[in-house]
Each structure stands twice: as C-alpha cells, then as structure tokens.
Short mmCIF file of C-alpha atoms in Angstrom, two decimals:
data_model
loop_
_atom_site.label_atom_id
_atom_site.label_comp_id
_atom_site.label_asym_id
_atom_site.label_seq_id
_atom_site.Cartn_x
_atom_site.Cartn_y
_atom_site.Cartn_z
CA UNK A 18 -25.50 -18.22 -5.67
CA UNK A 19 -24.73 -19.19 -2.13
CA UNK A 20 -20.88 -19.02 -1.97
CA UNK A 21 -20.89 -19.97 1.63
CA UNK A 22 -20.26 -22.98 1.21
CA UNK A 23 -16.31 -22.10 -0.59
CA UNK A 24 -13.52 -22.44 1.46
CA UNK A 25 -11.81 -18.62 0.81
CA UNK A 26 -15.82 -18.04 2.39
CA UNK A 27 -15.16 -20.40 5.24
CA UNK A 28 -11.65 -18.58 5.87
CA UNK A 29 -12.82 -14.82 5.16
CA UNK A 30 -15.84 -15.96 8.13
CA UNK A 31 -12.74 -17.77 10.10
CA UNK A 32 -10.83 -14.36 9.98
CA UNK A 33 -13.29 -11.31 10.45
CA UNK A 34 -12.95 -11.69 14.33
CA UNK A 35 -8.97 -11.07 14.00
CA UNK A 36 -9.09 -7.81 11.79
CA UNK A 37 -12.09 -6.88 14.23
CA UNK A 38 -10.00 -7.07 17.26
CA UNK A 39 -6.99 -4.71 14.65
CA UNK A 40 -9.62 -2.08 14.23
CA UNK A 41 -10.44 -2.43 17.95
CA UNK A 42 -7.27 -1.93 18.74
CA UNK A 43 -6.33 0.88 16.34
CA UNK A 44 -9.64 2.68 16.44
CA UNK A 45 -10.46 2.37 20.61
CA UNK A 46 -14.10 2.03 21.41
CA UNK A 47 -14.97 1.70 18.40
CA UNK A 48 -17.99 -0.49 17.25
CA UNK A 49 -17.94 -2.20 14.08
CA UNK A 50 -20.59 -2.74 11.07
CA UNK A 51 -20.54 -5.39 8.20
CA UNK A 52 -22.16 -4.26 5.00
CA UNK A 53 -21.65 -7.88 3.57
CA UNK A 54 -24.68 -10.19 2.48
CA UNK A 55 -25.54 -12.67 0.19
CA UNK A 56 -25.94 -11.39 -3.12
CA UNK A 57 -29.53 -9.66 -3.50
CA UNK A 58 -28.94 -9.12 0.55
CA UNK A 59 -25.44 -6.93 0.37
CA UNK A 60 -25.28 -3.40 1.75
CA UNK A 61 -25.63 -1.18 -1.38
CA UNK A 62 -22.16 0.62 -0.37
CA UNK A 63 -20.65 -2.88 -0.63
CA UNK A 64 -22.23 -3.29 -3.91
CA UNK A 65 -21.37 -0.34 -5.97
CA UNK A 66 -18.97 1.10 -3.53
CA UNK A 67 -16.25 -1.63 -2.17
CA UNK A 68 -17.46 -1.09 1.28
CA UNK A 69 -17.62 -3.98 3.34
CA UNK A 70 -17.46 -2.46 6.53
CA UNK A 71 -18.14 0.52 8.77
CA UNK A 72 -15.95 1.68 11.26
CA UNK A 73 -18.30 3.52 13.93
CA UNK A 74 -15.76 6.22 16.29
CA UNK A 75 -16.01 7.10 19.84
CA UNK A 76 -16.61 10.35 18.14
CA UNK A 77 -19.56 9.67 16.86
CA UNK A 78 -18.31 10.21 13.53
CA UNK A 79 -16.99 6.38 11.29
CA UNK A 80 -15.33 5.94 8.67
CA UNK A 81 -15.23 2.93 5.21
CA UNK A 82 -13.41 0.50 4.62
CA UNK A 83 -12.93 -2.28 2.34
CA UNK A 84 -10.76 -5.52 3.76
CA UNK A 85 -9.21 -8.27 1.56
CA UNK A 86 -7.47 -11.33 3.94
CA UNK A 87 -4.59 -13.71 2.25
CA UNK A 88 -3.86 -16.73 3.35
CA UNK A 89 -0.71 -17.33 5.14
CA UNK A 90 1.55 -19.07 2.73
CA UNK A 91 0.89 -15.50 0.32
CA UNK A 92 2.89 -13.74 2.31
CA UNK A 93 6.04 -14.90 -0.28
CA UNK A 94 5.03 -12.35 -1.78
CA UNK A 95 4.15 -9.30 0.54
CA UNK A 96 2.11 -8.07 -2.58
CA UNK A 97 -0.99 -5.78 -2.28
CA UNK A 98 -3.44 -7.13 -5.10
CA UNK A 99 -6.12 -4.73 -7.07
CA UNK A 100 -8.17 -6.23 -8.50
CA UNK A 101 -9.20 -3.98 -12.14
CA UNK A 102 -11.09 -6.40 -14.71
CA UNK A 103 -14.18 -9.38 -13.28
CA UNK A 104 -13.71 -12.81 -16.36
CA UNK A 105 -10.73 -10.11 -17.69
CA UNK A 106 -11.12 -11.24 -21.60
CA UNK A 107 -14.71 -12.09 -22.39
CA UNK A 108 -18.20 -11.66 -22.85
CA UNK A 109 -18.93 -10.71 -19.65
CA UNK A 110 -15.46 -8.79 -18.77
CA UNK A 111 -16.73 -6.08 -16.51
CA UNK A 112 -14.57 -3.56 -14.69
CA UNK A 113 -13.36 -4.81 -10.50
CA UNK A 114 -12.77 -3.48 -7.75
CA UNK A 115 -10.47 -1.01 -9.10
CA UNK A 116 -13.22 1.39 -10.60
CA UNK A 117 -15.87 1.43 -7.32
CA UNK A 118 -13.47 1.77 -4.38
CA UNK A 119 -15.29 4.11 -2.14
CA UNK A 120 -13.97 3.25 1.42
CA UNK A 121 -11.98 5.29 2.89
CA UNK A 122 -9.50 2.55 4.57
CA UNK A 123 -8.03 -0.44 2.91
CA UNK A 124 -7.70 -3.17 5.36
CA UNK A 125 -5.59 -5.68 4.08
CA UNK A 126 -3.17 -8.87 5.94
CA UNK A 127 -1.59 -11.90 5.92
CA UNK A 128 -3.06 -14.70 7.76
CA UNK A 129 -0.58 -16.45 10.74
CA UNK A 130 -0.51 -20.35 9.64
CA UNK A 131 -3.39 -21.23 12.16
CA UNK A 132 -5.60 -18.45 10.25
CA UNK A 133 -6.88 -17.69 14.24
CA UNK A 134 -4.90 -13.53 13.73
CA UNK A 135 -3.38 -11.69 10.70
CA UNK A 136 1.05 -12.16 11.04
CA UNK A 137 1.32 -8.56 9.07
CA UNK A 138 -1.75 -6.52 8.09
CA UNK A 139 -1.42 -2.74 6.79
CA UNK A 140 -4.86 -0.07 7.27
CA UNK A 141 -4.38 1.94 3.18
CA UNK A 142 -5.92 5.46 3.10
CA UNK A 143 -7.53 5.62 0.10
CA UNK A 144 -7.10 8.90 -1.06
CA UNK A 145 -3.50 8.85 -0.20
CA UNK A 146 -4.00 5.56 -2.75
CA UNK A 147 -5.59 6.82 -5.26
CA UNK A 148 -3.99 10.36 -6.14
CA UNK A 149 -0.27 7.72 -5.69
CA UNK A 150 -1.57 5.81 -8.10
CA UNK A 151 -2.68 8.41 -10.64
CA UNK A 152 1.12 10.26 -9.79
CA UNK A 153 3.18 7.47 -10.50
CA UNK A 154 1.93 7.04 -13.84
CA UNK A 155 -1.06 4.30 -13.14
CA UNK A 156 -1.42 0.72 -11.59
CA UNK A 157 0.97 -0.64 -14.61
CA UNK A 158 3.75 1.96 -13.26
CA UNK A 159 3.59 0.46 -9.34
CA UNK A 160 2.85 -3.81 -10.13
CA UNK A 161 2.58 -6.36 -13.17
CA UNK A 162 -0.19 -7.33 -14.13
CA UNK A 163 -1.42 -10.72 -13.34
CA UNK A 164 -4.35 -12.67 -14.43
CA UNK A 165 -6.28 -15.57 -11.94
CA UNK A 166 -7.65 -18.05 -14.37
CA UNK A 167 -8.59 -19.93 -10.98
CA UNK A 168 -11.86 -17.38 -9.62
CA UNK A 169 -13.37 -16.40 -12.16
CA UNK A 170 -10.76 -15.06 -14.68
CA UNK A 171 -10.25 -11.57 -12.42
CA UNK A 172 -7.22 -9.63 -14.04
CA UNK A 173 -4.99 -7.90 -11.06
CA UNK A 174 -2.19 -5.91 -10.40
CA UNK A 175 0.36 -7.29 -7.81
CA UNK A 176 2.18 -4.06 -6.23
CA UNK A 177 4.94 -4.96 -3.80
CA UNK A 178 3.71 -3.92 -0.36
CA UNK A 179 6.13 -1.73 0.45
CA UNK A 180 5.76 0.32 -2.23
CA UNK A 181 3.17 1.26 -1.19
CA UNK A 182 3.97 2.56 2.56
CA UNK A 183 3.33 6.50 0.72
CA UNK A 184 -0.14 5.42 1.35
CA UNK A 185 -0.23 3.63 4.82
CA UNK A 186 -2.88 4.15 7.79
CA UNK A 187 -1.21 2.49 9.95
CA UNK A 188 0.67 -0.69 10.08
CA UNK A 189 1.55 -4.12 11.74
CA UNK A 190 4.71 -2.72 12.54
CA UNK A 191 3.17 0.55 14.66
CA UNK A 192 1.58 -1.74 16.52
CA UNK A 193 3.61 -4.77 17.25
CA UNK A 194 6.74 -3.24 17.83
CA UNK A 195 8.57 -4.34 15.21
CA UNK A 196 10.09 -1.23 12.91
#
C-alpha cells in the first residue's frame, strides 16, 4: 500500500529536513541515512527494530535513531507517546514499537505552526529509557494507556515528557538558550 498521499506521511516528509538540521547541530559533521521505505523496500532495521535513521559520526561510528514528529497542536499535551500494541483488541493485534525498539536514540519533536522547524524537541537515550521504565514499575507507572481509534486502533502510553528528563540525551533547552 502506498501511504505517500496521506497527510501524516506528507507532514513527516516536510519535517525531515528540520530534524536533519538538529542532528547536524548536535552531532557536528554527521552524515544521515534514512532507512525508511515503502513496506517491502524498508530496511530490516526499520521493519524489525524500529530504527528509522543511521547517523554516521565523524569518528567513523554510527548511532541508530527512532523518530516521532508531532504537530504543533500536540504541544499542549507535552507528552511522549509510546506505541504499545497495533490493532489493539482486534484479531490483527500485534506488538507495537515498545516491543521492538532497538534504536540507540529516540528523536521526539513538536513542529512549529508553519511546520518548517521543530519548536521543541528531545533526544532520548533508549537504553536508559528502557531501564527507567523497568525501575519505575513499567509504562503504567509512568503514563496513561490510551487508544487511537483513528489510526489502526493502536494503543499507546502518554507519558509527560518531563517525567523522562533523566533519560534525555539532549533537549531543545540546551540548544536554544531556554532553561
């Protein structure tokens, strides 16, 4: 199925250059490789381990990144939404991103009103995030489970973003002068 005509896909395409500018400001001299493709063309790291990007550092090493871009109107929630199950409660139910999150970093950003830049963003350290969830008592202890009836009946946990501050790799305040 071709999803290129969907508004969500078009929004993500518009925001990719803004995310790349942030990566370049945080990881000077990096080279970015997008692993996403149409279903059968997607890289195995994307399909099986929720890795959207590889970021090659100037020293020759690379970091794997999962990304989620939110629209400006979602800033009123200031939450991190962790997908839990796909088609939750249906015969097609399957484990969501939480169960296959193999990326090292997670870029999470809220677009500005014009959808040209990210007004706010964080990069989470995924191993720290997983341990934080574990030692906090699970996703239920950090956020509220919700259901998205609009897009595939997925369930997700809405976690207040500042609750995850201990696992921030970096955030917008360090780069914008805000504290």
